[in-house]
XYZ file of C-alpha atoms in Angstrom:
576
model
C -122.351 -74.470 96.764
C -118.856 -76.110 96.837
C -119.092 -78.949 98.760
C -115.502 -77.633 101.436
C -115.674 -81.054 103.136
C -114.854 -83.481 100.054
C -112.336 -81.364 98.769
C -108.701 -82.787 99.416
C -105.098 -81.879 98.623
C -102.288 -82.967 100.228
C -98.747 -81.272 99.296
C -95.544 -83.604 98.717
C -97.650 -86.543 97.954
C -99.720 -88.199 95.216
C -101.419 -84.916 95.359
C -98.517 -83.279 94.441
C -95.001 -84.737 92.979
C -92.340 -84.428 90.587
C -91.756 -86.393 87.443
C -88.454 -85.278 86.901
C -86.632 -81.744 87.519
C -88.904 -79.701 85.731
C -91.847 -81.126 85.674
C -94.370 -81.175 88.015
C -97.899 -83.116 88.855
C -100.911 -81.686 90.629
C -104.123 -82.984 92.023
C -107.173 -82.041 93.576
C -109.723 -84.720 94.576
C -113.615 -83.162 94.937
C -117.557 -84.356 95.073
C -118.516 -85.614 92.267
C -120.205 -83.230 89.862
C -120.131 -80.397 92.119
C -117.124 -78.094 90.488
C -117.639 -76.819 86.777
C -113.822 -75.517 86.977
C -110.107 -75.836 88.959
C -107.879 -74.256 88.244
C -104.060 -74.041 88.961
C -102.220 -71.229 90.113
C -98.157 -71.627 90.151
C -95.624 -69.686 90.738
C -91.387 -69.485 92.245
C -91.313 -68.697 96.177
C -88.216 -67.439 95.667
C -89.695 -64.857 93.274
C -87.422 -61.454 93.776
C -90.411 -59.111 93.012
C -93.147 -59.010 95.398
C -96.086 -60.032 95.220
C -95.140 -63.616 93.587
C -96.022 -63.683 89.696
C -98.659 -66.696 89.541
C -99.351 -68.482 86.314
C -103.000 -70.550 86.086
C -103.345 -73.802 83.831
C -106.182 -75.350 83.685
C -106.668 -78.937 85.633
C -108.458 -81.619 83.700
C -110.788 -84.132 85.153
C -109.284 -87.197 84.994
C -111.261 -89.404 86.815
C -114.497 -89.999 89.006
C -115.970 -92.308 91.131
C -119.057 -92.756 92.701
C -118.568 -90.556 95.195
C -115.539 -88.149 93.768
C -114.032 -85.908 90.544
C -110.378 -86.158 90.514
C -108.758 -83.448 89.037
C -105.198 -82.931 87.468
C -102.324 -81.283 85.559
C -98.964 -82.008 84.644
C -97.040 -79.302 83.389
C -93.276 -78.015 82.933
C -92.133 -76.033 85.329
C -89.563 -73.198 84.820
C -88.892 -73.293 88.821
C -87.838 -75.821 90.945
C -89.137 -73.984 93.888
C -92.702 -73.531 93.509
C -95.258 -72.327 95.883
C -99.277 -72.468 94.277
C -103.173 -72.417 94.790
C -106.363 -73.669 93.420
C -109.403 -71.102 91.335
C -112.361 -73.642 92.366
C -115.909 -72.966 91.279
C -119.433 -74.435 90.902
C -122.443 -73.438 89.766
C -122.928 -70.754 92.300
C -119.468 -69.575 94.054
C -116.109 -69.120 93.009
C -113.067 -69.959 95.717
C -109.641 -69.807 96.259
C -107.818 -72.457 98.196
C -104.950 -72.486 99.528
C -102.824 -74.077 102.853
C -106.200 -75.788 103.243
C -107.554 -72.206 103.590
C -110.810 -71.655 101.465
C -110.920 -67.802 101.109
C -112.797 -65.428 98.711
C -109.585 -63.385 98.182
C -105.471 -64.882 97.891
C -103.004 -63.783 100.406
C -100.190 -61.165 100.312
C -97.426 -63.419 102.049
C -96.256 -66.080 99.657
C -95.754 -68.610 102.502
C -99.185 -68.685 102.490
C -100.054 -70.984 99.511
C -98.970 -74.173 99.542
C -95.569 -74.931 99.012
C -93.052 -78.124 96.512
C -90.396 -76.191 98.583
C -87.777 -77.334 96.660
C -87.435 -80.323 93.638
C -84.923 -82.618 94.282
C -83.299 -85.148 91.650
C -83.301 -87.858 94.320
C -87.008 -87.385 95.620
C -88.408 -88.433 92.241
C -90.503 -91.162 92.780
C -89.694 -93.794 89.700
C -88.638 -96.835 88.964
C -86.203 -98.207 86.166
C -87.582 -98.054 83.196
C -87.027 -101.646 82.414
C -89.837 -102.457 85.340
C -92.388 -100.676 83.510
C -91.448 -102.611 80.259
C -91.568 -105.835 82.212
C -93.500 -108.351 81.826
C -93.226 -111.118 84.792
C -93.538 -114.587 85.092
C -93.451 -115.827 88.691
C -92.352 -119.321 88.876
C -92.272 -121.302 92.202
C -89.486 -123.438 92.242
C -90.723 -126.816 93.800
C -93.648 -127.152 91.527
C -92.257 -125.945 87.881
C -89.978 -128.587 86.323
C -87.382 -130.585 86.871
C -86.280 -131.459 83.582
C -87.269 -130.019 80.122
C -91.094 -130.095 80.050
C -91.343 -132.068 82.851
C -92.294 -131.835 86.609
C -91.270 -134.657 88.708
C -94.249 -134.796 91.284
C -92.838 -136.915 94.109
C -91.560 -135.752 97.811
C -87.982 -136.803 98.759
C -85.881 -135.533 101.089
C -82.027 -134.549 100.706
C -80.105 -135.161 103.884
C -78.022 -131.680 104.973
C -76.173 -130.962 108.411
C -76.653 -132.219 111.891
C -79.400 -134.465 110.737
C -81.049 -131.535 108.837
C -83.385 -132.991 105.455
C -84.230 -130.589 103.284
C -87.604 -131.061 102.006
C -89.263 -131.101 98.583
C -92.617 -131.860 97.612
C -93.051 -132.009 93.392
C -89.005 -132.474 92.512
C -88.992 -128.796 91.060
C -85.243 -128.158 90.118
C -83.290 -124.792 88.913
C -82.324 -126.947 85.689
C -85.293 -127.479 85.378
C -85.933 -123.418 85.213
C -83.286 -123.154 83.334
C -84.009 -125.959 80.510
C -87.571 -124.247 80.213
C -86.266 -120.956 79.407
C -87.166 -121.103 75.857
C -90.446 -121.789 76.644
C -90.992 -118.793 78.650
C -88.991 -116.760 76.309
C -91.534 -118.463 73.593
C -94.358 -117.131 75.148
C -92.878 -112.979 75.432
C -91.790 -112.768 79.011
C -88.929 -110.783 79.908
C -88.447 -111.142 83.262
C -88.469 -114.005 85.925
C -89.433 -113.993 89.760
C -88.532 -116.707 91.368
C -89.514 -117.865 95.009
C -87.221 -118.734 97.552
C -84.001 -120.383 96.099
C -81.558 -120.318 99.037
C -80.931 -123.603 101.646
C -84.104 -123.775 103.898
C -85.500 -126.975 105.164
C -89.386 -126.943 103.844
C -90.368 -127.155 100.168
C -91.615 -123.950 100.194
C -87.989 -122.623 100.818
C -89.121 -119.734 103.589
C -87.279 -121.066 106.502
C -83.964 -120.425 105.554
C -80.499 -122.189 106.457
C -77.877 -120.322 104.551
C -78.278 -117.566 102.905
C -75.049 -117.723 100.642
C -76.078 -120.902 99.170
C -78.479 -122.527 96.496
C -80.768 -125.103 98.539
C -79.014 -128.639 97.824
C -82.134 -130.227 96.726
C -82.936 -127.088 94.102
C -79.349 -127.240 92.648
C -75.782 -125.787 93.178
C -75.049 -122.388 93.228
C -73.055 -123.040 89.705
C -76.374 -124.346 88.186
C -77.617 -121.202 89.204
C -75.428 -118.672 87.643
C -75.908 -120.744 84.448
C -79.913 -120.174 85.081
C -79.100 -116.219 85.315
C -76.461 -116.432 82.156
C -78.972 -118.049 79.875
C -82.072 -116.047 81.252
C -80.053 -113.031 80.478
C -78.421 -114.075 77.020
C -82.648 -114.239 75.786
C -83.307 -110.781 77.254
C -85.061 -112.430 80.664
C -84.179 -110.033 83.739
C -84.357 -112.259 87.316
C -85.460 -111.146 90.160
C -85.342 -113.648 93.446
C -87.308 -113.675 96.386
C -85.399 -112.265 99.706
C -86.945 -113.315 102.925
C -84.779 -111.741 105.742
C -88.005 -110.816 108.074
C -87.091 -114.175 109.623
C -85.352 -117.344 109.029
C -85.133 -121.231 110.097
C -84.879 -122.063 113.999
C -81.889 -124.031 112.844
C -80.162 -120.739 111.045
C -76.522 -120.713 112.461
C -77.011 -117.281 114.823
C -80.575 -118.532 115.801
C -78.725 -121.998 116.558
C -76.391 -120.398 118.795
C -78.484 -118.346 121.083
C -80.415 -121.698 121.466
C -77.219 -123.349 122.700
C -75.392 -120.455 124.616
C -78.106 -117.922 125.419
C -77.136 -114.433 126.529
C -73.828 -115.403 126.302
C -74.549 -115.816 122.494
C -72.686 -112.722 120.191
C -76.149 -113.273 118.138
C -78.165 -112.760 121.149
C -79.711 -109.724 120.202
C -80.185 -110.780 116.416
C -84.009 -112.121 117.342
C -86.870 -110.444 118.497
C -88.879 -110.519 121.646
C -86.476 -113.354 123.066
C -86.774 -114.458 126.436
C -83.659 -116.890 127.813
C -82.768 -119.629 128.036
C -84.505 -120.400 124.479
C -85.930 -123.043 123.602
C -87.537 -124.770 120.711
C -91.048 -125.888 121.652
C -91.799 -129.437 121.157
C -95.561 -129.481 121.836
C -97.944 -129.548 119.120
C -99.833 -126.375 121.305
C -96.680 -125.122 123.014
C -96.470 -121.338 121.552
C -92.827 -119.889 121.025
C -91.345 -117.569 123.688
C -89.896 -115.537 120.952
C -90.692 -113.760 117.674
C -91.806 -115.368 114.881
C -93.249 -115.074 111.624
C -97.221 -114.824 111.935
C -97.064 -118.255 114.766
C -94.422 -120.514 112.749
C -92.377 -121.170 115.574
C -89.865 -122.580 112.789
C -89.286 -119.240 111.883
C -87.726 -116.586 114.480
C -88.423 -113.562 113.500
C -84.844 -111.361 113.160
C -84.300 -108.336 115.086
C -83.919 -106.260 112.125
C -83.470 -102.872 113.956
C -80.004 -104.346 114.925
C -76.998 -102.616 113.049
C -75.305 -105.943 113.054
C -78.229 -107.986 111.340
C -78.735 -104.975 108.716
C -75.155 -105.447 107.918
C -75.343 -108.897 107.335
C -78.052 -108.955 105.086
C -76.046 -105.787 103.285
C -73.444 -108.179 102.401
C -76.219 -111.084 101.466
C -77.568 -108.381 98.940
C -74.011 -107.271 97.724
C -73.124 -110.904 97.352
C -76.037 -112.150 95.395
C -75.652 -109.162 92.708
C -71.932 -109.235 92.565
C -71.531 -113.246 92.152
C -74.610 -114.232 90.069
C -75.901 -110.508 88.730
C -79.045 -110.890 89.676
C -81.454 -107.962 88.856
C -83.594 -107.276 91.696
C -85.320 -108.885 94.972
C -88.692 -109.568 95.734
C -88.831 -109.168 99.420
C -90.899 -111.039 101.526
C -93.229 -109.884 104.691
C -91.777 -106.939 103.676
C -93.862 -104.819 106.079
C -92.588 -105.842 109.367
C -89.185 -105.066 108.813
C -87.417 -102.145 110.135
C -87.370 -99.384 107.470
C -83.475 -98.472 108.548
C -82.720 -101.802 107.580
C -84.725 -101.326 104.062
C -83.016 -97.901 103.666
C -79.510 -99.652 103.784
C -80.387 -102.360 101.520
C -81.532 -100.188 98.940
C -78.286 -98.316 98.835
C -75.737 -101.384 98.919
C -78.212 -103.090 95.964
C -77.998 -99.497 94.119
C -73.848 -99.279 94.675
C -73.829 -102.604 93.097
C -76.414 -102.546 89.834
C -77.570 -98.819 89.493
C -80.788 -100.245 87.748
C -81.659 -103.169 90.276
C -85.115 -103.068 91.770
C -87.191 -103.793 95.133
C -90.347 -104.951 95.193
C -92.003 -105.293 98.598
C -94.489 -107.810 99.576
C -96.953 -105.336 100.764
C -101.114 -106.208 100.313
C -102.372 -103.248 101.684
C -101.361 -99.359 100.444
C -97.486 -98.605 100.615
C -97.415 -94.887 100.144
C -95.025 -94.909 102.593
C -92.777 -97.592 101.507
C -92.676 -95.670 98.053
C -90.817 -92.443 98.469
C -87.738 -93.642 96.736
C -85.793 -94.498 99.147
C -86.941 -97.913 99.919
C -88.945 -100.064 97.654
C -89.586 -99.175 93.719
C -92.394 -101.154 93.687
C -94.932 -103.277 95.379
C -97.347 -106.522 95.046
C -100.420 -105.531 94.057
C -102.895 -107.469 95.568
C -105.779 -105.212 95.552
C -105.359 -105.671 91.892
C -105.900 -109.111 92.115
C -108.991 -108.683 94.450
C -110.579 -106.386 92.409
C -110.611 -108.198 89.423
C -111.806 -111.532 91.587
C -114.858 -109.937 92.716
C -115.648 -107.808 89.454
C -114.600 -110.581 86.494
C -114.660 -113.687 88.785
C -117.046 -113.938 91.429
C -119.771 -111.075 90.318
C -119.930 -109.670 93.646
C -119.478 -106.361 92.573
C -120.707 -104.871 89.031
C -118.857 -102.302 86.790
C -119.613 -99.158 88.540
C -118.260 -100.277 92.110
C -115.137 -101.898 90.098
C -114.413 -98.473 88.039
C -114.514 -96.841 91.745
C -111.789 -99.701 93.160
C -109.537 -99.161 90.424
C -109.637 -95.582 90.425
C -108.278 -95.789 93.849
C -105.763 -97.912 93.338
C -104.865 -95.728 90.400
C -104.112 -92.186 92.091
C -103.223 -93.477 95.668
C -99.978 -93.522 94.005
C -97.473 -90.825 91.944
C -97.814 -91.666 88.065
C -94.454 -92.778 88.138
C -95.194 -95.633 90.886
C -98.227 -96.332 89.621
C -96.427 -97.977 86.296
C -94.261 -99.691 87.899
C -96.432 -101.824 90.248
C -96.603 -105.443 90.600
C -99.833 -106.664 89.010
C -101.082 -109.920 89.995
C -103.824 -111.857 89.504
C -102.763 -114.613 91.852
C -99.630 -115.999 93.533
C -97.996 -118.819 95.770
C -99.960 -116.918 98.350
C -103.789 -116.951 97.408
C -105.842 -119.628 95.495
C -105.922 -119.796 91.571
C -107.553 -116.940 89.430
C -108.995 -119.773 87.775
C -110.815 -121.331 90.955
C -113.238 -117.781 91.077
C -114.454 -117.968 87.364
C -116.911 -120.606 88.422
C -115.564 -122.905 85.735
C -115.503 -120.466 82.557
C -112.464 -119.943 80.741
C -114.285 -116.577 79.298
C -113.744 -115.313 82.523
C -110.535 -115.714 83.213
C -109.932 -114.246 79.938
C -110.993 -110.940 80.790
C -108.652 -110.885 84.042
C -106.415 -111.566 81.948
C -106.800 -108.524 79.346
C -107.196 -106.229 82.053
C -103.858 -107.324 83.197
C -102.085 -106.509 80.606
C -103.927 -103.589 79.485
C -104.341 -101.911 82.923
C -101.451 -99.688 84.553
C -98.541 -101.315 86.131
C -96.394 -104.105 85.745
C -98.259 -107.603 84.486
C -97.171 -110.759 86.564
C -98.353 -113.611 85.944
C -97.999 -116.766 88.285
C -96.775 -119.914 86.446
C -99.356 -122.473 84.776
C -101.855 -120.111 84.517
C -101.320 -119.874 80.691
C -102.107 -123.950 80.935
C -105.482 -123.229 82.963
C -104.235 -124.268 86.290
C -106.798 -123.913 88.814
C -106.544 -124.558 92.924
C -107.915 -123.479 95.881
C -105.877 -125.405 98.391
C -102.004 -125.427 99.179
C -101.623 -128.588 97.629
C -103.368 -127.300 94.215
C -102.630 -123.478 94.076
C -99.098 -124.735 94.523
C -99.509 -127.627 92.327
C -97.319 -129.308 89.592
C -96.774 -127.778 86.247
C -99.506 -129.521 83.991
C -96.777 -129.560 81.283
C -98.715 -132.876 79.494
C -102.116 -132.569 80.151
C -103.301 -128.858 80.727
C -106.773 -127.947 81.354
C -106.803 -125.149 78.660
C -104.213 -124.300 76.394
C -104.082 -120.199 76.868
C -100.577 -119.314 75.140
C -101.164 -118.291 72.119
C -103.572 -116.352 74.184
C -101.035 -115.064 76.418
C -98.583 -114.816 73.534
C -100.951 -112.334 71.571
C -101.301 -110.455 75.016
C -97.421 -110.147 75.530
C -96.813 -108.938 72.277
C -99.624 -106.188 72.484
C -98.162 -104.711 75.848
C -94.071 -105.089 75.022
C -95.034 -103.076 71.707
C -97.332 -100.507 72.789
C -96.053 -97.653 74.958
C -99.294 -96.454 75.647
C -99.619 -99.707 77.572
C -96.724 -98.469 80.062
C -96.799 -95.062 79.903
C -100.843 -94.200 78.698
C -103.412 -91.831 80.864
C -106.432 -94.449 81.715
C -109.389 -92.549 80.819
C -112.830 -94.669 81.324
C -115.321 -93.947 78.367
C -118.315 -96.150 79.700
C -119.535 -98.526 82.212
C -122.891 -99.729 82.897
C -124.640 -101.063 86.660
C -123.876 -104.644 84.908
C -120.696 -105.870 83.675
C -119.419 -103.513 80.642
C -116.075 -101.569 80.749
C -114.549 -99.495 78.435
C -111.839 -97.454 78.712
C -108.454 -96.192 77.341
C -104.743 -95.570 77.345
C -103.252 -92.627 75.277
C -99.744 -91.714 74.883
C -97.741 -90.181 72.040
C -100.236 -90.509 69.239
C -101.188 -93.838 70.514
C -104.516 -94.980 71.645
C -105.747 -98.041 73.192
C -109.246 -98.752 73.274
C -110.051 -101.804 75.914
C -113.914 -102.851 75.768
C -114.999 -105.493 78.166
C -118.291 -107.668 79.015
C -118.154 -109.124 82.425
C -121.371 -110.419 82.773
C -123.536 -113.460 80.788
C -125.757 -111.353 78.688
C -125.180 -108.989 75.463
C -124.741 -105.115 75.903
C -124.658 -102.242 73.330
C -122.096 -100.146 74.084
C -123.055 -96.539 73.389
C -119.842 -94.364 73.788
C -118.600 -94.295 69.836
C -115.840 -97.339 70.249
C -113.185 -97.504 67.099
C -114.455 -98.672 63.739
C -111.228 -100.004 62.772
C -111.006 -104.108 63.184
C -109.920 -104.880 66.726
C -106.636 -106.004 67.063
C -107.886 -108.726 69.672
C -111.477 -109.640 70.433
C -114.408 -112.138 70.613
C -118.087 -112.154 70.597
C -117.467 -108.457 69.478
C -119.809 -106.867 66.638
C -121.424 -103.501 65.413
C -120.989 -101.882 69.042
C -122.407 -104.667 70.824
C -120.628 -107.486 73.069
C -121.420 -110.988 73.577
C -121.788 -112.729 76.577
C -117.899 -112.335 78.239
C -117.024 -110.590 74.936
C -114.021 -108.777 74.344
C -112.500 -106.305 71.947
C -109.028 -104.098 71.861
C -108.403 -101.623 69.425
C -104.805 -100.038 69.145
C -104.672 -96.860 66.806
C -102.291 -94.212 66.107
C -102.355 -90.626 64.884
């Protein structure tokens, strides 16, 4: 019997979206091993002959879990009004579904069936292509250099206004960024994210002063354009980190309500404010305003307010227009009114028609991700997934396949490749610090990374082995003399892989075998191209039975005759 209660479809969704004008994707999500057949029905709801003229196409499954078959088809569509229904069977019954209706015959009235009532160019869910061909490197400005291979390491403070220091903790400078670019051109990345850059008072640079300005004790504003000049004369796109969630309690407006209250024209620019303000000065004494999580440093901005959302509209204009910056990471990215999001999409659009958005979001962002906010998000389940599975062993290959197969259709393909894939951040400790002390480890992360889909990011000094677990470490200096490991040429044979392999960006991800242990194998086909990825997650050796390529491996270790080594590792890349 068809199992009714595990079958799901949900229209206008990542059940069912466009790729472009004519072209359509459709999926239906069912227990696992319980239909022998789906099949598509689809037709025009405008059809001028009644009944509708349906046409079926058979839906492939694509993926499975342990608990689910996922089931899909992507197919040209001569109509860009389409209404549709699903042929399901099983060993015993044959069904028709359709408006969530499971029936044993289809109806006469064609708005019936579920409906893609009509496809429209700006309700494709993409990205710029350039994201998908990216490959990040995330570089935190305090900690990276401050001179050509070379990280100061020392604290100082820079004095700014009304007594104001601005704080930094390792000596990182934007020449310093900038007189390194070879070195992460050297290595194959193409694109830069940067953490906060603008004048804010901590080292970290997320309580921010001025947002038209260059923190003093990073560099000037004219040592940034250079950075963005150079960066852009080796092919490196930038992409800065935007934190307008909140700002510093010494931020001009926030200054002002302080000083004049209600009478203040900015008095409305905060959230949950209660007047007269003040500034607590107790250790234990809790803001009465908004803030950001309980930093009472940082007022949280009332960004529901027309005037704030055209402020920052200018701050995003400005930061294009004078230094041609290519996109914005955007921090907290989640509590901020999506009005205001919607607005700085279209002003960052008006002024670089292939600028991009990426969201700090760790949990699912369907919702941010209908095109008219972000293009992309942080991917931090991608990082957690990997911890547990290739790091910490706490879960084995089955319940990692099921993870990533989540993560893999909660999305629209064309989202999906455009994701921010991280294995660790400014944020969360070292990949490093999970591997309990094996490079091997870390190695596989690594591959899946860049083999995986979505966008690879990784977080700077992690090609040098740089491990941490603590603010102080996970945010610590560039080991630019003494690294732990030396990973690049690693890295470098990585890069190369992904920026010249399509199927890398674009590929289906079809798993071909997995065991209740540590072994992984799967693959990424697109236009003739194959990728082969065959993994060993675990300390022991394990015959892998599924018929892997017999050509030499373009990239492996402990690999031989169908069989992996302890943490062994092969990729095969073949074309037809």
């Amino acid at each position: 019997m068809i199992l009714r209660q595990a079958i799901t479809h949900i229209p206008l969704s990542q059940y069912a979206f466009a790729n472009s004008e004519s072209n359509l994707t459709i999926r239906l999500r069912a227990s696992r091993d319980n239909l022998t057949s789906c099949v598509l029905y689809y037709g025009d709801r405008v059809c001028p002959q009644d009944p509708v003229v349906f046409t079926p196409i058979g839906m492939d499954k694509v993926a499975s879990d342990t608990e689910f078959d996922y089931f899909e088809v992507t197919f040209e569509s001569p109509y860009n009004r389409v209404c549709y229904y699903f042929e399901i069977a099983d060993t015993e019954e044959k069904l028709f579904l359709f408006a969530d209706i499971f029936s044993s015959g289809i109806p006469k009235e064609r708005s019936e069936f579920y409906q893609y009532p009509f496809i429209r160019r700006e309700e494709i869910q993409s990205v710029p292509d350039w994201l998908k061909h990216a490959v990040v490197y995330n570089i935190f400005p305090d900690s990276f250099a401050t001179d050509k291979r070379s990280i100061r390491s020392t604290p100082d403070e820079t004095p700014w206004k009304n007594g104001i220091v601005l704080k930094s903790r390792l000596g990182g400078k934007l020449k310093g960024i900038t007189e390194n670019l070879d070195y992460i051109h050297d290595l194959g990345f193409n694109c830069i994210y940067i953490n906060p850059i603008f004048t804010a008072g901590e080292y970290h640079k997320y309580d921010i002063l001025d947002y038209r300005h260059i923190s003093p004790n990073l560099g000037t504003d004219e040592e940034f354009r250079e950075l963005v000049q150079k960066a852009h004369s080796l092919g490196i796109r930038v992409v800065i980190d935007g934190v307008f969630n909140h700002c510093s309690w010494y931020f001009f407006a926030f200054d002002d309500v302080v000083r004049n209250g209600k009478a203040s024209p900015y008095h409305d620019w905060f959230y949950d404010v209660s007047f007269p303000v003040k500034r607590p000065t107790g250790e234990d004494e809790l803001p009465e305003y908004g803030c950001f999580a309980y930093e009472k440093k940082m007022p949280k901005l009332n960004s529901s307010n027309p005037e704030v959302r055209e402020y920052f509209r200018n701050i995003c204009a400005y930061w294009i227009r004078e230094f041609d910056v290519d996109g914005w990471r955007l921090y907290v990215a989640n509590e901020v009114d999506r009005r205001f999001w919607r607005v700085f999409k279209q002003t960052e659009r008006a002024e670089k028609p292939e600028s991009i958005m990426i969201g700090e979001i760790w949990e699912s962002s369907e919702t941010w991700l209908q095109g008219d906010m972000f293009d992309s998000t942080m991917n931090y389940d991608f990082r957690k997934n990997c911890r547990d599975f290739f790091g910490t062993e706490s879960i084995n290959a089955t319940e990692f396949n099921t993870r990533v197969t989540h993560m893999n259709y909660r999305y629209p393909t064309g989202i999906l490749q455009g994701q921010l894939n991280l294995l660790d951040s400014h944020d969360v400790n070292r990949f490093f610090s999970y591997c309990q002390g094996d490079i091997r480890r870390f190695r596989l992360a690594e591959i899946f990374l860049f083999t995986a889909p979505g966008v690879p990011c990784v977080f700077y000094g992690d090609e040098l082995g740089m491990d941490g677990s603590r603010e102080e470490t996970l945010r610590g200096p560039m080991p630019w003399k003494q690294p732990s490991y030396d990973e690049r040429e690693f890295f470098r044979s990585l890069i190369k892989l992904r920026k010249t392999t399509d199927a890398l960006v674009y590929g289906n991800y079809s798993v071909l075998y997995m065991n209740d242990a540590g072994a992984y194998v799967f693959s990424r086909t697109f236009a003739g191209c194959t990728v082969t990825v065959a993994l060993n997650a675990r300390d022991l050796t394990s015959d892998i039975p599924c018929g892997l390529p017999q050509a030499k491996p373009v990239i492996s270790a402990e690999y031989e005759g169908n069989t992996l080594g302890a943490f062994g590792y092969a990729v095969w890349k073949e074309t037809t």
